[in-house]
Short mmCIF file of C-alpha atoms and ligand atoms in Angstrom, two decimals:
data_model
loop_
_atom_site.label_atom_id
_atom_site.label_comp_id
_atom_site.label_asym_id
_atom_site.label_seq_id
_atom_site.Cartn_x
_atom_site.Cartn_y
_atom_site.Cartn_z
CA MET A 25 74.57 76.31 41.80
CA ASN A 26 72.61 74.00 44.08
CA LYS A 27 69.11 75.14 44.80
CA PRO A 28 68.37 75.85 48.48
CA ARG A 29 66.35 73.08 50.06
CA PHE A 30 63.28 73.19 52.29
CA HIS A 31 61.78 70.83 54.83
CA ILE A 32 58.21 71.11 56.14
CA VAL A 33 57.04 69.56 59.41
CA THR A 34 53.25 69.30 59.58
CA PHE A 35 51.09 68.94 62.68
CA GLY A 36 47.32 68.82 62.94
CA CYS A 37 44.45 68.10 60.62
CA GLN A 38 44.07 67.40 56.92
CA MET A 39 43.67 71.11 56.26
CA ASN A 40 47.25 71.53 57.42
CA ARG A 41 48.42 68.64 55.26
CA HIS A 42 46.71 70.33 52.32
CA ASP A 43 48.26 73.68 53.18
CA SER A 44 51.72 72.11 53.51
CA GLU A 45 51.44 70.67 49.99
CA HIS A 46 50.66 74.13 48.64
CA ILE A 47 53.41 75.78 50.69
CA ALA A 48 55.79 73.18 49.23
CA GLY A 49 54.49 73.96 45.73
CA ALA A 50 54.95 77.69 46.25
CA LEU A 51 58.48 77.19 47.61
CA ARG A 52 59.38 75.06 44.63
CA GLU A 53 58.01 77.71 42.32
CA ALA A 54 60.24 80.19 44.17
CA GLY A 55 63.25 78.10 43.18
CA LEU A 56 63.73 75.83 46.21
CA GLU A 57 63.79 72.05 46.31
CA PRO A 58 62.48 69.57 48.88
CA ALA A 59 65.15 68.37 51.34
CA GLY A 60 65.48 64.82 52.59
CA ASP A 61 65.54 65.92 56.21
CA LEU A 62 66.17 68.80 58.60
CA ASP A 63 69.96 68.64 58.37
CA ASP A 64 69.81 69.04 54.63
CA ALA A 65 67.49 72.06 54.73
CA ARG A 66 68.21 75.75 54.29
CA VAL A 67 64.57 76.49 55.11
CA ILE A 68 62.54 74.74 57.81
CA VAL A 69 58.80 75.34 57.98
CA TYR A 70 56.64 74.24 60.90
CA ASN A 71 52.94 74.06 60.01
CA THR A 72 51.31 73.92 63.41
CA CYS A 73 48.15 72.94 65.29
CA CYS A 74 46.73 74.19 68.57
CA VAL A 75 43.42 72.33 68.70
CA ARG A 76 44.59 70.63 71.91
CA GLU A 77 47.34 71.50 74.35
CA HIS A 78 49.23 68.34 73.52
CA ALA A 79 49.63 69.23 69.82
CA GLU A 80 50.88 72.67 70.70
CA GLU A 81 53.36 71.43 73.29
CA ARG A 82 54.72 68.80 70.93
CA PHE A 83 55.41 71.51 68.38
CA TYR A 84 57.11 73.84 70.87
CA GLY A 85 59.15 70.89 72.15
CA GLN A 86 60.43 70.09 68.66
CA LEU A 87 60.99 73.74 67.85
CA SER A 88 63.16 74.30 70.93
CA GLN A 89 65.47 71.57 69.68
CA LEU A 90 66.29 73.69 66.63
CA ALA A 91 68.00 76.35 68.76
CA GLY A 92 71.29 74.44 68.57
CA LEU A 93 71.02 74.01 64.80
CA LYS A 94 70.44 77.73 64.35
CA ARG A 95 73.56 78.50 66.43
CA VAL A 96 75.69 76.29 64.20
CA ARG A 97 74.00 77.29 60.93
CA PRO A 98 72.62 80.82 61.41
CA GLU A 99 71.74 81.05 57.70
CA VAL A 100 68.95 78.49 58.16
CA VAL A 101 65.53 80.16 57.87
CA ILE A 102 63.02 78.89 60.43
CA ALA A 103 59.39 79.73 59.66
CA VAL A 104 56.35 78.93 61.77
CA THR A 105 52.92 78.96 60.15
CA GLY A 106 49.51 77.39 60.79
CA CYS A 107 47.27 77.69 63.79
CA VAL A 108 49.86 78.28 66.54
CA ALA A 109 51.40 81.06 64.43
CA GLU A 110 47.95 82.64 64.11
CA ASN A 111 47.12 82.21 67.79
CA ASP A 112 50.44 83.11 69.40
CA GLY A 113 51.86 85.64 66.91
CA GLU A 114 54.91 87.44 68.34
CA GLN A 115 54.81 85.21 71.41
CA VAL A 116 56.40 82.49 69.28
CA PHE A 117 59.60 84.59 69.24
CA ARG A 118 59.47 84.85 73.03
CA ARG A 119 59.33 81.08 73.39
CA ALA A 120 61.74 80.43 70.51
CA PRO A 121 64.02 83.39 69.70
CA HIS A 122 65.68 81.38 66.92
CA VAL A 123 62.57 81.61 64.73
CA ASP A 124 62.78 83.99 61.73
CA LEU A 125 59.24 84.10 60.41
CA VAL A 126 55.83 83.72 62.02
CA VAL A 127 53.13 83.63 59.35
CA GLY A 128 49.44 83.34 60.29
CA THR A 129 46.94 81.05 58.57
CA GLU A 130 45.42 83.73 56.37
CA ALA A 131 48.85 85.11 55.51
CA ALA A 132 50.32 81.74 54.50
CA ALA A 133 49.92 82.38 50.75
CA GLY A 134 52.71 84.96 51.17
CA LEU A 135 55.09 82.62 53.03
CA ALA A 136 57.15 81.59 50.01
CA ARG A 137 57.88 85.22 49.10
CA LEU A 138 58.93 86.00 52.68
CA VAL A 139 61.23 82.99 52.66
CA GLU A 140 62.74 84.12 49.36
CA SER A 141 63.67 87.52 50.77
CA ARG A 142 65.16 85.94 53.92
CA ILE A 143 67.33 83.72 51.75
CA ALA A 144 68.42 86.84 49.87
CA GLY A 145 69.47 88.24 53.25
CA GLU A 146 66.75 90.88 53.37
CA GLY A 147 64.87 91.89 56.51
CA GLY A 148 65.00 90.57 60.05
CA ARG A 149 62.57 88.66 62.15
CA LEU A 150 58.98 89.13 61.05
CA CYS A 151 55.52 88.20 62.28
CA THR A 152 52.56 88.67 59.97
CA ARG A 153 48.96 87.71 60.40
CA ASP A 154 47.58 90.06 57.75
CA ALA A 155 45.34 88.22 55.31
CA SER A 156 47.11 87.70 52.01
CA PRO A 157 45.21 88.82 48.89
CA ASP A 158 45.97 85.41 47.43
CA ASP A 159 44.46 82.06 48.37
CA LEU A 160 47.03 79.47 49.39
CA ALA A 161 44.81 76.80 47.80
CA ASP A 162 45.42 78.44 44.40
CA ALA A 163 49.21 78.04 44.71
CA PRO A 164 50.68 75.04 42.86
CA SER A 165 50.85 71.98 45.05
CA LEU A 166 53.59 69.45 45.56
CA ARG A 167 51.64 66.33 46.47
CA GLU A 168 52.89 63.68 48.89
CA SER A 169 51.23 61.01 46.79
CA PRO A 170 50.67 60.92 43.03
CA VAL A 171 47.27 59.29 43.47
CA HIS A 172 45.84 61.24 46.38
CA GLY A 173 44.87 64.91 46.32
CA TRP A 174 43.27 67.39 48.70
CA ILE A 175 40.96 70.15 47.53
CA SER A 176 40.05 72.89 49.95
CA ILE A 177 36.44 73.81 49.21
CA MET A 178 36.16 76.31 52.03
CA THR A 179 38.25 77.79 54.79
CA GLY A 180 37.39 78.98 58.29
CA CYS A 181 34.53 78.10 60.56
CA ASP A 182 31.49 79.99 61.86
CA ASN A 183 30.23 77.41 64.28
CA PHE A 184 32.04 78.37 67.46
CA CYS A 185 31.63 75.08 69.28
CA SER A 186 32.37 76.25 72.81
CA TYR A 187 35.51 74.10 73.28
CA CYS A 188 37.11 74.80 69.92
CA ILE A 189 39.87 77.20 68.92
CA VAL A 190 39.55 76.65 65.17
CA PRO A 191 37.17 79.58 64.44
CA TYR A 192 39.65 81.92 66.17
CA VAL A 193 42.67 80.71 64.23
CA ARG A 194 41.12 80.03 60.83
CA GLY A 195 38.79 83.00 60.52
CA ARG A 196 35.25 83.12 59.18
CA GLU A 197 33.78 80.59 56.81
CA LYS A 198 34.66 81.30 53.20
CA SER A 199 33.67 79.05 50.29
CA ARG A 200 35.88 78.79 47.24
CA SER A 201 34.22 79.17 43.85
CA MET A 202 32.72 76.03 42.41
CA ASP A 203 34.40 76.67 39.06
CA ARG A 204 37.81 76.84 40.73
CA ILE A 205 37.16 73.61 42.64
CA LEU A 206 35.98 71.81 39.49
CA ALA A 207 39.01 73.07 37.56
CA GLN A 208 41.35 71.76 40.25
CA ALA A 209 39.55 68.42 40.27
CA GLU A 210 39.85 68.18 36.48
CA GLU A 211 43.56 68.96 36.64
CA MET A 212 44.03 66.25 39.25
CA ALA A 213 42.06 63.74 37.19
CA ALA A 214 44.28 64.51 34.20
CA GLU A 215 47.35 63.97 36.39
CA GLY A 216 46.16 60.51 37.42
CA VAL A 217 44.87 61.28 40.90
CA ILE A 218 42.48 58.51 41.95
CA ASP A 219 41.35 59.66 45.37
CA VAL A 220 40.43 63.25 46.22
CA THR A 221 39.37 64.58 49.60
CA LEU A 222 37.33 67.78 49.73
CA LEU A 223 38.21 69.77 52.80
CA GLY A 224 36.37 72.22 55.01
CA GLN A 225 35.64 72.47 58.73
CA ASN A 226 31.97 72.09 57.85
CA VAL A 227 31.59 71.05 54.23
CA ASN A 228 27.82 70.87 54.60
CA SER A 229 27.59 74.64 54.71
CA TYR A 230 29.54 74.99 51.47
CA GLY A 231 28.23 77.80 49.26
CA ARG A 232 26.14 79.57 51.88
CA ASP A 233 28.33 82.64 51.58
CA LEU A 234 28.35 82.58 47.76
CA SER A 235 25.69 84.16 45.61
CA GLY A 236 23.25 81.78 43.95
CA GLU A 237 21.71 78.57 45.12
CA LEU A 238 24.53 76.13 44.54
CA ARG A 239 25.46 74.15 47.62
CA PHE A 240 27.41 71.07 48.67
CA ALA A 241 24.96 68.62 47.05
CA GLU A 242 25.40 70.29 43.64
CA LEU A 243 29.17 70.36 44.10
CA LEU A 244 29.17 66.60 44.69
CA GLN A 245 26.94 66.03 41.66
CA ARG A 246 29.28 68.00 39.42
CA LEU A 247 32.44 66.41 40.80
CA ASP A 248 30.96 62.99 40.15
CA THR A 249 31.57 63.44 36.43
CA VAL A 250 35.13 64.81 36.34
CA GLY A 251 36.85 61.43 36.13
CA ILE A 252 38.08 60.95 39.71
CA ASP A 253 37.29 57.49 40.99
CA ARG A 254 37.10 58.24 44.72
CA ILE A 255 35.71 61.49 46.02
CA ARG A 256 35.79 61.95 49.79
CA PHE A 257 34.90 64.91 51.95
CA THR A 258 35.47 65.99 55.52
CA THR A 259 34.14 67.27 57.90
CA SER A 260 30.34 67.11 58.04
CA HIS A 261 28.56 68.91 60.84
CA PRO A 262 25.46 66.93 61.88
CA LYS A 263 23.36 70.09 62.17
CA ASP A 264 23.90 70.88 58.48
CA LEU A 265 23.89 67.50 56.75
CA SER A 266 20.86 67.93 54.48
CA SER A 267 18.72 65.20 52.96
CA LYS A 268 19.69 66.66 49.58
CA THR A 269 23.37 66.00 50.33
CA ILE A 270 22.61 62.51 51.61
CA GLY A 271 20.67 61.91 48.38
CA ALA A 272 23.56 63.21 46.26
CA ILE A 273 25.98 60.83 47.97
CA ALA A 274 23.60 57.91 47.51
CA ALA A 275 23.03 58.69 43.82
CA SER A 276 26.61 59.35 42.81
CA SER A 277 28.99 56.83 41.29
CA HIS A 278 32.26 58.24 42.61
CA VAL A 279 31.47 59.88 45.92
CA CYS A 280 32.61 57.36 48.52
CA HIS A 281 29.99 55.99 50.82
CA HIS A 282 31.78 57.22 53.90
CA ILE A 283 30.70 60.10 56.11
CA HIS A 284 32.75 61.51 58.95
CA LEU A 285 30.09 62.88 61.25
CA PRO A 286 31.53 64.05 64.57
CA VAL A 287 29.08 63.55 67.41
CA GLN A 288 31.43 64.86 70.16
CA ALA A 289 29.19 63.73 73.04
CA GLY A 290 26.06 61.69 73.69
CA SER A 291 24.38 63.81 76.32
CA SER A 292 22.00 66.44 74.96
CA ALA A 293 22.82 68.71 77.91
CA VAL A 294 26.54 68.54 77.12
CA LEU A 295 25.85 69.02 73.40
CA ALA A 296 23.89 72.19 74.22
CA ARG A 297 26.79 73.55 76.28
CA MET A 298 29.12 72.62 73.44
CA ASN A 299 26.94 74.76 71.14
CA ARG A 300 26.47 71.87 68.72
CA HIS A 301 22.80 72.54 67.86
CA TYR A 302 21.55 68.95 67.94
CA THR A 303 20.41 66.50 70.59
CA LYS A 304 21.32 62.88 71.12
CA GLU A 305 18.00 61.84 69.59
CA GLU A 306 18.44 64.07 66.56
CA TYR A 307 21.91 62.66 65.94
CA LEU A 308 20.67 59.07 66.17
CA GLN A 309 17.78 59.92 63.84
CA LEU A 310 20.19 61.47 61.35
CA ILE A 311 22.31 58.33 61.36
CA ALA A 312 19.22 56.20 60.83
CA ASP A 313 18.24 58.42 57.88
CA VAL A 314 21.74 58.15 56.40
CA ARG A 315 21.75 54.36 56.72
CA ARG A 316 18.32 54.12 55.11
CA ALA A 317 19.44 56.21 52.14
CA ILE A 318 22.93 54.68 51.85
CA PRO A 319 22.74 51.12 53.23
CA ASP A 320 26.45 50.40 52.70
CA VAL A 321 27.65 53.65 54.27
CA ALA A 322 30.67 53.67 56.57
CA LEU A 323 30.40 56.16 59.39
CA SER A 324 33.17 57.63 61.43
CA THR A 325 33.04 60.17 64.22
CA ASP A 326 34.91 62.24 66.79
CA VAL A 327 34.13 61.81 70.48
CA MET A 328 35.39 63.91 73.35
CA VAL A 329 35.32 63.02 77.04
CA GLY A 330 35.70 65.32 80.01
CA PHE A 331 33.93 68.42 78.72
CA PRO A 332 33.26 70.81 81.65
CA GLY A 333 30.37 69.63 83.79
CA GLU A 334 30.23 66.15 82.17
CA THR A 335 28.67 63.81 84.73
CA GLU A 336 28.89 60.04 84.87
CA ARG A 337 25.38 59.99 83.44
CA ASP A 338 26.35 62.29 80.56
CA PHE A 339 29.29 60.02 79.85
CA SER A 340 27.05 56.96 79.76
CA ASP A 341 25.00 58.73 77.06
CA THR A 342 28.22 58.98 75.04
CA LEU A 343 28.84 55.26 75.51
CA ASP A 344 25.25 54.62 74.40
CA VAL A 345 25.63 56.60 71.20
CA VAL A 346 28.95 54.92 70.39
CA HIS A 347 27.35 51.52 70.89
CA GLU A 348 24.12 52.26 69.03
CA SER A 349 25.68 54.05 66.08
CA ARG A 350 27.93 51.16 65.05
CA PHE A 351 30.66 53.49 63.83
CA ASP A 352 33.37 52.14 61.57
CA GLN A 353 35.91 54.42 63.13
CA VAL A 354 35.93 56.68 66.18
CA PHE A 355 38.55 59.34 66.86
CA THR A 356 38.70 59.85 70.61
CA PHE A 357 39.83 62.94 72.49
CA MET A 358 40.13 64.17 76.05
CA TYR A 359 38.79 67.68 76.44
CA SER A 360 41.66 70.15 76.47
CA LYS A 361 41.15 73.66 77.77
CA ARG A 362 41.84 76.30 75.10
CA ILE A 363 42.27 79.83 76.40
CA GLY A 364 39.83 82.24 74.78
CA THR A 365 37.09 79.67 74.11
CA PRO A 366 33.85 79.83 76.17
CA ALA A 367 34.34 76.34 77.64
CA ALA A 368 37.65 77.36 79.20
CA ASP A 369 35.69 79.62 81.58
CA MET A 370 32.91 77.16 82.34
CA PRO A 371 32.60 75.89 85.91
CA ASP A 372 33.16 72.25 86.86
CA GLN A 373 36.24 71.50 84.79
CA ILE A 374 36.81 67.77 85.00
CA ALA A 375 39.76 66.33 86.92
CA GLN A 376 42.48 64.75 84.80
CA GLU A 377 42.04 61.32 86.46
CA THR A 378 38.32 61.32 85.69
CA LYS A 379 39.01 62.25 82.07
CA GLN A 380 41.57 59.47 81.80
CA ASP A 381 39.23 56.94 83.35
CA ARG A 382 36.40 57.88 80.95
CA PHE A 383 38.80 57.88 78.02
CA ARG A 384 39.89 54.35 78.92
CA ARG A 385 36.30 53.14 79.17
CA LEU A 386 35.41 54.86 75.91
CA MET A 387 38.34 53.13 74.19
CA GLU A 388 37.11 49.71 75.33
CA SER A 389 33.76 50.37 73.74
CA VAL A 390 35.34 51.83 70.60
CA LYS A 391 37.61 48.81 70.18
CA ALA A 392 34.75 46.36 70.49
CA GLY A 393 32.71 48.38 67.98
CA ALA A 394 35.60 48.71 65.50
CA LEU A 395 36.14 44.95 65.52
CA ARG A 396 32.41 44.34 65.01
CA ALA A 397 32.32 46.77 62.09
CA ASN A 398 35.38 45.15 60.51
CA GLU A 399 34.00 41.65 60.94
CA ALA A 400 31.19 42.60 58.55
CA TYR A 401 33.87 42.68 55.83
CA ALA A 402 35.11 39.11 56.29
CA GLY A 403 34.89 37.15 53.05
CA ARG A 404 34.01 40.20 50.97
CA ALA A 405 35.69 41.36 47.80
CA VAL A 406 36.83 44.94 48.04
CA ASP A 407 38.72 47.31 45.79
CA VAL A 408 41.88 48.55 47.49
CA LEU A 409 43.86 51.60 46.48
CA VAL A 410 47.40 50.51 47.35
CA GLU A 411 49.35 53.12 49.32
CA GLY A 412 52.61 51.19 49.58
CA PRO A 413 54.48 48.83 51.89
CA SER A 414 53.00 48.55 55.38
CA SER A 415 55.01 50.58 57.92
CA LYS A 416 54.84 47.72 60.42
CA ASP A 417 55.71 44.95 57.99
CA PRO A 418 57.39 46.14 54.77
CA SER A 419 56.93 42.72 53.18
CA ARG A 420 53.18 43.46 53.03
CA LEU A 421 51.21 46.11 51.20
CA THR A 422 48.71 48.42 52.72
CA GLY A 423 45.84 50.28 51.13
CA ARG A 424 42.33 51.57 51.59
CA THR A 425 38.86 50.51 50.53
CA ARG A 426 36.37 53.02 49.16
CA THR A 427 34.99 53.20 52.68
CA ASN A 428 38.46 54.15 53.99
CA LYS A 429 39.18 50.83 55.69
CA LEU A 430 42.84 49.96 56.02
CA VAL A 431 43.70 46.60 54.39
CA HIS A 432 46.99 44.70 54.67
CA PHE A 433 47.85 41.98 52.17
CA THR A 434 50.82 40.37 50.47
CA ALA A 435 51.50 41.27 46.84
CA SER A 436 54.09 42.80 44.59
CA PRO A 437 55.23 46.33 45.54
CA ALA A 438 54.72 47.18 41.86
CA LEU A 439 51.01 47.43 42.64
CA ARG A 440 51.62 50.61 44.62
CA HIS A 441 49.23 53.42 43.64
CA THR A 442 46.87 51.14 41.74
CA VAL A 443 43.42 49.83 42.63
CA VAL A 444 43.36 46.05 43.06
CA PRO A 445 40.70 43.50 44.04
CA VAL A 446 41.29 41.97 47.46
CA THR A 447 39.29 39.38 49.34
CA ILE A 448 39.10 40.03 53.06
CA THR A 449 40.36 37.04 55.01
CA ALA A 450 40.36 38.36 58.57
CA ALA A 451 39.10 41.30 60.55
CA ARG A 452 41.25 42.97 63.20
CA THR A 453 40.34 45.89 65.43
CA TRP A 454 42.11 48.61 63.45
CA PHE A 455 42.54 46.98 60.03
CA LEU A 456 41.52 44.18 57.71
CA GLU A 457 43.68 41.40 56.33
CA GLY A 458 43.19 40.24 52.79
CA ARG A 459 44.48 38.31 49.85
CA LEU A 460 44.86 39.61 46.33
CA SER A 461 42.07 38.07 44.28
CA PRO A 462 42.15 37.31 40.61
CA ARG A 463 39.80 39.71 38.81
CA SER A 464 37.26 36.95 38.13
CA ASP A 465 37.04 36.26 41.86
CA SER A 466 35.53 39.55 42.78
CA VAL A 467 31.85 39.16 43.40
CA PRO A 468 30.07 41.65 41.21
CA MET A 469 28.20 43.89 43.58
CA PRO A 470 26.99 47.44 43.08
CA ARG A 471 29.83 48.57 45.34
CA GLN A 472 32.37 45.90 45.89
CA ASP A 473 33.52 46.90 49.33
CA ALA A 474 30.04 47.40 50.68
CA ALA A 475 29.57 46.04 54.16
CA THR A 476 25.97 45.43 55.06
CA TRP A 477 24.66 46.03 58.50
CA GLU A 478 22.72 43.17 59.96
CA GLY A 479 21.06 43.26 63.34
N1 LIG B 4 35.63 70.99 62.00
C1 LIG B 4 35.91 69.67 62.36
C2 LIG B 4 37.24 69.44 62.99
C3 LIG B 4 37.52 70.12 64.26
S1 LIG B 4 38.96 69.66 65.12
C4 LIG B 4 34.75 69.21 63.15
O1 LIG B 4 33.89 69.97 63.49
O2 LIG B 4 34.69 68.04 63.40
C5 LIG B 4 38.84 67.89 65.20
C6 LIG B 4 38.31 67.36 66.49
O3 LIG B 4 39.12 67.77 67.58
C7 LIG B 4 36.93 67.83 66.86
O4 LIG B 4 35.94 67.13 66.20
C8 LIG B 4 36.90 67.59 68.35
O5 LIG B 4 36.46 66.28 68.66
C9 LIG B 4 38.35 67.71 68.75
N2 LIG B 4 38.58 68.92 69.53
C10 LIG B 4 38.39 70.20 69.16
N3 LIG B 4 38.67 71.03 70.18
C11 LIG B 4 39.05 70.26 71.22
C12 LIG B 4 39.43 70.53 72.56
N4 LIG B 4 39.49 71.77 73.04
N5 LIG B 4 39.75 69.49 73.34
C13 LIG B 4 39.69 68.22 72.88
N6 LIG B 4 39.32 67.91 71.64
C14 LIG B 4 38.99 68.91 70.80
FE1 LIG B 5 35.62 73.53 65.78
FE2 LIG B 5 33.02 73.19 65.80
FE3 LIG B 5 34.14 74.55 63.82
FE4 LIG B 5 34.53 71.93 63.99
S1 LIG B 5 32.56 72.94 63.63
S2 LIG B 5 36.08 73.48 63.61
S3 LIG B 5 34.58 71.58 66.19
S4 LIG B 5 34.06 75.14 65.96
FE1 LIG B 6 44.72 72.00 64.35
FE2 LIG B 6 44.34 74.17 63.01
FE3 LIG B 6 43.53 71.88 62.04
S1 LIG B 6 44.13 73.97 65.19
S2 LIG B 6 43.05 70.71 63.86
S3 LIG B 6 45.60 72.44 62.40
S4 LIG B 6 42.53 73.83 61.78
#
């Protein structure tokens, strides 16, 4: 008999991508198989995000389109998990009566079992947000890529930035045991994974809730020896990035010299209202310290415009920080009001047109900065982990440097999922162009894709 098939649609951050891989692993363990697409699926899982209104609306828009499919094929099981499931609970049924299961973030480890009983025809519609005794991260995972893996090192968030819904939908900060993380990393290394990303909303506070003194710096030191070539981590909160962690990154051989360090805003007054616990000056000092310790570091950040009460002057502080910090990559957002967060009730919400205008001006500055940062790579030899054919031009390959720069170049598709030396021939705003270099070509440097910062 054919096994029932499942299809997972994932919205949101890397934590959701990680969770989807483990939900897929758990479903496979329960006897299901991945489906090619929605039409082929007996089980459809939406793993959702509500960090901004847009993400949430996009999900509900797509979900409403499944009403017709459910009418024609009532046996299809539709499950909603992730942050919208946690936030909206039963309300999901009100907006989409064709949904069978709503499973909150902390209940997601039980999703596969619930799906199994629905397939067996047991039970009706169900919403659960009760924390599962199991950890979803311990379920087997079905990875999207054989060479890239995610490891959740902690879940939840205790920071309560005043605009952010994440602490309400992901619960309190909880670190996973270091032994468990190391064991997962070792398994991945044995399976040929080359690039691992450690995940947490604030990885810098890893271990604070565990007994003993071991923290993020020690975790990085230990992971450095497990045999994984590229170890990444996200996200770092500037208030908690310690000099010990910076030192551990600098000293390691396999931790990538890339730090995602969301600044959110440049104005110290706005940062205080955001509950970020650092000022503009402290952030700039931190970046200076990081660059001194790790001269070839690539820095990326998140920036938001239109936070309540943001004045033109506040916004110009944001532009200042973006200009001065010479980020390699900036993820830009327009503030989106999230019901239940403190900022939603703050006075002086910013008009949509003002947000759009500031967003546009921010993007101009970001584009100029991204091109400048990429130009520092021209002529350099870098090691590229090949992801596969470029989505825009399938005759070319695309891959990433250790510093997470996207590189396009022409070479045999057989190089997919290997690390190859590439010489950068041109810098574009959002990517680099390169040419495959013979091994002897690559300039021996301590880190071959290191861009230096001059002036
Ligand atoms: N824990 C991570 C990720 C949080 S969500 C961190 O602290 O960086 C990713 C980004 O979404 C945030 O950095 C922030 O820039 C943005 N974001 C969060 N809430 C938002 C909101 N209400 N409106 C607009 N952007 C938001
Ligand atoms: Fe949200 Fe702040 Fe936590 Fe990041 S650190 S998830 S922005 S509350
Ligand atoms: Fe979105 Fe939840 Fe991640 S709200 S950004 S999917 S933690």
